[in-house]
Coordinates of C-alpha atoms in Angstrom, one line a residue:
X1 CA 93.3 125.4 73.8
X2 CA 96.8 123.3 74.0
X3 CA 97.3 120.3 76.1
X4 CA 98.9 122.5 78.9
X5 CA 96.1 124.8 79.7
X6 CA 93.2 122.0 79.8
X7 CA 95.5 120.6 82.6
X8 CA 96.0 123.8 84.8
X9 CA 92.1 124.2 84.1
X10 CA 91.4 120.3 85.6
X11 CA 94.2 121.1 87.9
X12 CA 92.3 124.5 89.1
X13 CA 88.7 122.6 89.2
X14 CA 90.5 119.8 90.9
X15 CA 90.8 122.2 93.9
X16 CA 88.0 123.8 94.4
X17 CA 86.4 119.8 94.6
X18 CA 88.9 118.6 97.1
X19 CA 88.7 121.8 99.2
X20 CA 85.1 121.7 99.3
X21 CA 84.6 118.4 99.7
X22 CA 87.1 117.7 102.2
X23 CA 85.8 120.5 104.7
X24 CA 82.1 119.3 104.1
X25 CA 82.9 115.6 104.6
X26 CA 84.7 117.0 107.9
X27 CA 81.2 119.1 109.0
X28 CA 79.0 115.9 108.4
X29 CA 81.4 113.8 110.7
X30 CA 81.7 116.0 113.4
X31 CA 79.0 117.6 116.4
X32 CA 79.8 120.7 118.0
X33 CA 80.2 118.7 121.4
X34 CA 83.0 116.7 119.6
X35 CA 85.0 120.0 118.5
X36 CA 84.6 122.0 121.8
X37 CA 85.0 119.0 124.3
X38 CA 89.1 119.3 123.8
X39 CA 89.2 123.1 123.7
X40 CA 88.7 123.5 127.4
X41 CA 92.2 123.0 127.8
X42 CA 93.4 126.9 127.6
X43 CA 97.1 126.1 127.8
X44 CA 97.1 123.4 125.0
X45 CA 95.5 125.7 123.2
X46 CA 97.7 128.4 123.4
X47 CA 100.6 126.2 122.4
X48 CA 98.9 125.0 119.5
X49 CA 98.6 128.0 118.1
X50 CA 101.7 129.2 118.7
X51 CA 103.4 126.5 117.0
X52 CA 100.5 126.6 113.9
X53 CA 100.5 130.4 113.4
X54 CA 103.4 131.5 114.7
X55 CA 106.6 128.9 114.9
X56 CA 105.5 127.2 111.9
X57 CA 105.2 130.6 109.2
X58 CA 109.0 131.3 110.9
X59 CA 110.4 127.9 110.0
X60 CA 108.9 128.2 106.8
X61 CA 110.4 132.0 106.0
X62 CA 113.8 130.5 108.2
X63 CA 114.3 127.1 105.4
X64 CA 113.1 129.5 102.5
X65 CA 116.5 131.9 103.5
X66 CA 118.7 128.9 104.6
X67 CA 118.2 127.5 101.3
X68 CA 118.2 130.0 99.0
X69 CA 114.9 129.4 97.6
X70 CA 113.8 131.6 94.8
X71 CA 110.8 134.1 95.3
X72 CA 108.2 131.7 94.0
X73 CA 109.4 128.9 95.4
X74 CA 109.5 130.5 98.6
X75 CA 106.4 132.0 98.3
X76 CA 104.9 128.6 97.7
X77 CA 106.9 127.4 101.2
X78 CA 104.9 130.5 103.4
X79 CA 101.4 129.9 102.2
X80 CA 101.9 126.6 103.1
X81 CA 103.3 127.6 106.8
X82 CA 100.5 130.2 107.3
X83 CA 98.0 127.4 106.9
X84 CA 96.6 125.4 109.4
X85 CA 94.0 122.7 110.2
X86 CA 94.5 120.4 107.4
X87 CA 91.2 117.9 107.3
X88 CA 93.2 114.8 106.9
X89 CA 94.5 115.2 110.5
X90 CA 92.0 113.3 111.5
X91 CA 93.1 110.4 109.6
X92 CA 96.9 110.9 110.8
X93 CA 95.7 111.1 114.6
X94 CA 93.8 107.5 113.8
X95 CA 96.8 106.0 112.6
X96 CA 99.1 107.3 115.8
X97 CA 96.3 106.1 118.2
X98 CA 96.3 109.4 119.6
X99 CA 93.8 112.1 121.2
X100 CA 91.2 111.9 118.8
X101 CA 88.7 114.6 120.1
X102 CA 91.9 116.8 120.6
X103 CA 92.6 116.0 116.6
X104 CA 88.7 117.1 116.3
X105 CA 89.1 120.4 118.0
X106 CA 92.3 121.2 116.9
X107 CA 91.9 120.7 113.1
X108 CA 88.4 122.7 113.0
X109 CA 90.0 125.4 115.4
X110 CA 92.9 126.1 112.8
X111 CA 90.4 125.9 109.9
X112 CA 88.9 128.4 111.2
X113 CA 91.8 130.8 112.0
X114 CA 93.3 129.9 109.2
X115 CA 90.2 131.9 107.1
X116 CA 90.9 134.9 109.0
X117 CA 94.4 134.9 109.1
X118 CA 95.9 134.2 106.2
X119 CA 94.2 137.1 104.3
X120 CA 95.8 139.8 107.4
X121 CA 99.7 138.1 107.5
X122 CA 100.3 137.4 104.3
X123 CA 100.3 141.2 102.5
X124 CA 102.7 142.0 105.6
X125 CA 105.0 139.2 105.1
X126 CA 105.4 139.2 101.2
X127 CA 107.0 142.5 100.9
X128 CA 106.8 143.5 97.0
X129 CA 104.0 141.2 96.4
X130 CA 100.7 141.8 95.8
X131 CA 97.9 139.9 97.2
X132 CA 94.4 140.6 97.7
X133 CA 93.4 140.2 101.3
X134 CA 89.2 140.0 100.3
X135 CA 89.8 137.9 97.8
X136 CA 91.6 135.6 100.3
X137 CA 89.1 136.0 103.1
X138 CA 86.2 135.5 100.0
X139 CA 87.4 132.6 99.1
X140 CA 88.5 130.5 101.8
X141 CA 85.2 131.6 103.2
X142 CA 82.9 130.6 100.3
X143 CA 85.5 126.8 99.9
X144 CA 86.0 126.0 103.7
X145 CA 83.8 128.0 106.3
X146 CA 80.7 127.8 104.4
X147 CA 80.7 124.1 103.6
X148 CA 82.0 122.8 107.2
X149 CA 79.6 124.8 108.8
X150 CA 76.6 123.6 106.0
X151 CA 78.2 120.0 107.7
X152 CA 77.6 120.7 111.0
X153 CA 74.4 122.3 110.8
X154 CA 72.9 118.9 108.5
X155 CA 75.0 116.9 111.3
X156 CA 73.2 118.5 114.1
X157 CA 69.6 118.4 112.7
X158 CA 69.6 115.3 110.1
X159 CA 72.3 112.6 112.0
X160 CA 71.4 109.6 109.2
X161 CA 70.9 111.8 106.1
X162 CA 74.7 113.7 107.2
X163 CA 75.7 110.0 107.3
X164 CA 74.6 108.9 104.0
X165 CA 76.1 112.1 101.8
X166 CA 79.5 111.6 104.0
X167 CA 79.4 108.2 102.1
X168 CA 79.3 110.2 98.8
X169 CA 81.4 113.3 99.7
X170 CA 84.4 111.8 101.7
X171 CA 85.5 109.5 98.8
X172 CA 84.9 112.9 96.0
X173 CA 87.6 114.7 98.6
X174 CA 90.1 111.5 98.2
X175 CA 89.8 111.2 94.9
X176 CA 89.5 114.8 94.1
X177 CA 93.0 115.0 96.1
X178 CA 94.4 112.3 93.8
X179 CA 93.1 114.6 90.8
X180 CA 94.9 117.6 92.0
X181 CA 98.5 115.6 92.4
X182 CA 98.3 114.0 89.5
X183 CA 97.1 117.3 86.9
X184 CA 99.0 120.0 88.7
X185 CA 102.5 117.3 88.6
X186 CA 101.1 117.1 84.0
X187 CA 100.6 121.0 84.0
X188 CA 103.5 121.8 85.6
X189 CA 105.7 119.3 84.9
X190 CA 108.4 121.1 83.4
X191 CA 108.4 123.3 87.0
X192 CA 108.5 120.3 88.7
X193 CA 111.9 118.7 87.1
X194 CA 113.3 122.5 87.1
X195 CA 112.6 122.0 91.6
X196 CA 114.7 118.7 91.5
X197 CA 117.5 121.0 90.2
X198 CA 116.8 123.3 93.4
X199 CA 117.0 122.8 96.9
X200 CA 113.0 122.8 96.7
X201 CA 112.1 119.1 97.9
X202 CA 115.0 119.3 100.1
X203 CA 113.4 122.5 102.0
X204 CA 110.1 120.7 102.1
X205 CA 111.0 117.4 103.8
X206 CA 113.2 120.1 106.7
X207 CA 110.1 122.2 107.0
X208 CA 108.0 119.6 107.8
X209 CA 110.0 117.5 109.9
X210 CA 111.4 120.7 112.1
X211 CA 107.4 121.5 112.5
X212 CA 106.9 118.1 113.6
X213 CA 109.3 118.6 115.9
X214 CA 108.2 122.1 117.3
X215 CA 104.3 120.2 117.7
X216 CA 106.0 117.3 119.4
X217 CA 107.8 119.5 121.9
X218 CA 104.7 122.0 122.3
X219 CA 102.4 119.2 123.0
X220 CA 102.9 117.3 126.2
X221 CA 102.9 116.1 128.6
X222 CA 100.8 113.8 127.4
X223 CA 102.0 110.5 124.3
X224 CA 98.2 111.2 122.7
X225 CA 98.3 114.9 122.6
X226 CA 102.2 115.6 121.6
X227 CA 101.4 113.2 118.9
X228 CA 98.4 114.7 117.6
X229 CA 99.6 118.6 117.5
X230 CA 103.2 117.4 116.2
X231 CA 101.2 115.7 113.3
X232 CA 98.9 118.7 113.1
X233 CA 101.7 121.1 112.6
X234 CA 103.2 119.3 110.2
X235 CA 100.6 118.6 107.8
X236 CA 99.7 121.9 106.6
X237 CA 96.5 123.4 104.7
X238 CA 97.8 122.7 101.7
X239 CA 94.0 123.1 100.1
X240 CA 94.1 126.5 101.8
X241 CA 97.4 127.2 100.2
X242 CA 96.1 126.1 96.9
X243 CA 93.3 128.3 96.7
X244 CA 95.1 131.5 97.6
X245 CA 98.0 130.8 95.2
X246 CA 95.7 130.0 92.2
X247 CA 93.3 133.4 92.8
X248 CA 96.9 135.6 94.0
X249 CA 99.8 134.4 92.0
X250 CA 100.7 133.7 88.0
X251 CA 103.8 132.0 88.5
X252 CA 102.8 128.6 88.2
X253 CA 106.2 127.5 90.6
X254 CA 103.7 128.9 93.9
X255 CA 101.5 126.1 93.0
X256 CA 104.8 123.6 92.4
X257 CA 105.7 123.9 95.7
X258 CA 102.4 123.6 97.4
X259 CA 102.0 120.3 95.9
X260 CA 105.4 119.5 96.6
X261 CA 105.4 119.8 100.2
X262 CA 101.7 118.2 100.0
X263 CA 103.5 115.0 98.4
X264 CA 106.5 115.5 100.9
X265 CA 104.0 115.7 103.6
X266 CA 101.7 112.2 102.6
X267 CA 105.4 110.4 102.5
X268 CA 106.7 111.6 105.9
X269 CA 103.5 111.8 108.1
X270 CA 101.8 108.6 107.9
X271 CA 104.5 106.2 108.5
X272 CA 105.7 108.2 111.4
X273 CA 102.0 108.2 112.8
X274 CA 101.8 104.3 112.6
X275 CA 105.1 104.8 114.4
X276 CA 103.5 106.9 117.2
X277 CA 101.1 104.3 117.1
X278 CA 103.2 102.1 119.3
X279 CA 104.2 104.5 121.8
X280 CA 100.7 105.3 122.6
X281 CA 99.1 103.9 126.4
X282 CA 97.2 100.6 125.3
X283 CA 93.7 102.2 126.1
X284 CA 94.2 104.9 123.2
X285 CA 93.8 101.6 121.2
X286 CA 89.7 101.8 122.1
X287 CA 89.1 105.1 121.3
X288 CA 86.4 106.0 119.1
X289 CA 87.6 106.6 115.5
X290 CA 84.5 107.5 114.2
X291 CA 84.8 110.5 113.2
X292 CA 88.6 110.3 111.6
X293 CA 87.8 111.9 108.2
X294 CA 89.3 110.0 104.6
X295 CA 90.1 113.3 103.2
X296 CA 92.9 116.1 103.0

């Protein structure tokens, strides 16, 4: 076995560590009171996912054509916008002071969508391209339901012992998330230069900031909430993305551009939270941040 494929095999178990972890860490944090206290609000709702499921998978087919992105890349760009509820919107909505039990609701909410969704849109929008809806649904199931609701459960019935293993599993996600960066940028890093060539980083830094944007407008009236659904829009599922493009696609450019906009994503969102910071009434300042989550 070269060099080359012991990477894309750390890369590949790099994943399934960070998705796992990261959804588990998010379950032990969280009580069901915490994720359904926001969710009252019907319209926000609504708007959220409309700018999550639908807005978001058009900007990402809309910069893919403007562009002129190649297939893989491409395809790389629409897994991305079919997936939402991204863990590490909870940290982003404690760095912009904003509605932290929206952030709650609204990141478990897509999760869980996201699981169902992804494996009925995606065959219908990637004409010519095979991919497997059950093994979609199997294994965002198996890497994301399964753990976050093992999390709440634990949470619910043990409090202190949930506590004590976030204090293991929550750093395992960050670091895992360093681990897939850093092997999938080694195993791929021929792809990578070829994308600097393309209009590849380019189309991730539009699609993310034009979702900002579409959360941002979608989310008032309110500073705390626009703030929160424009940085939950933008930062994407990327571990979603990651685990249907490794179990769906061979070309290893998908996976490229996942981690690309993932990258993208980590450089634009978090200054531009502690930006949204300052804008926020001063009272958001006191909110409990508790249960903002250290993973992706």
């Amino acid at each position: 076995m070269d060099v080359a494929e012991l990477l894309i095999k750390g890369a590949n178990a790099s994943v399934v560590v960070f998705v796992f972890s990261s959804t588990l860490a998010v379950g032990l944090g969280l009580t069901v009171q915490q994720i359904a206290a926001p969710l009252r609000n019907g319209r926000l709702v609504a708007l959220s996912l409309l700018a999550n499921f639908v807005l978001a998978p058009v900007v990402a087919i809309g910069v893919a054509r403007i562009f002129g992105l190649e297939q893989s890349l491409g395809v790389g760009l629409l897994l991305v916008g079919v997936a939402g509820g991204a863990p590490f919107l909870l940290k982003l909505g404690e760095l912009s002071k904003g509605n932290m039990p929206f952030a709650v609701g609204l990141m478990v909410v897509l999760m869980v969508i996201t699981v169902g969704y992804m494996p009925i849109v995606l065959p219908r929008l990637l004409d010519g391209i095979a991919v497997n809806p059950a093994n979609i649904a199997r294994s965002l199931i198996l890497m994301m339901l399964l753990p976050l609701a093992a999390g709440l459960a634990l949470r619910a019935w043990q409090p202190s012992t949930a506590a004590r293993l976030r204090s293991v599993v929550a750093p395992i996600s960050s670091i895992s998330m360093i681990f897939v960066v850093t092997l999938t940028t080694a195993a791929h890093f021929k792809s990578m230069v070829s994308i600097l060539g393309s209009f590849g980083i380019v189309a991730a830094v539009v699609f993310v900031a034009i979702s900002l944007a579409v959360g941002w407008l979608l989310g008032g009236p309110g500073v705390q909430t626009q703030s929160v659904l424009a940085l939950g829009t933008a930062q994407r599922n990327t571990a979603a993305a990651l685990v249907v493009a490794g179990q769906n696609f061979t070309d290893p450019r998908v996976v490229v551009m996942i981690t690309v906009v993932m990258i993208v994503s980590f450089a634009v969102l978090m200054p531009i939270a502690r930006v949204m910071a300052g804008r926020q009434p001063r009272h958001a300042r006191e909110l409990n941040t508790t249960v903002s989550g250290s993973s992706t």
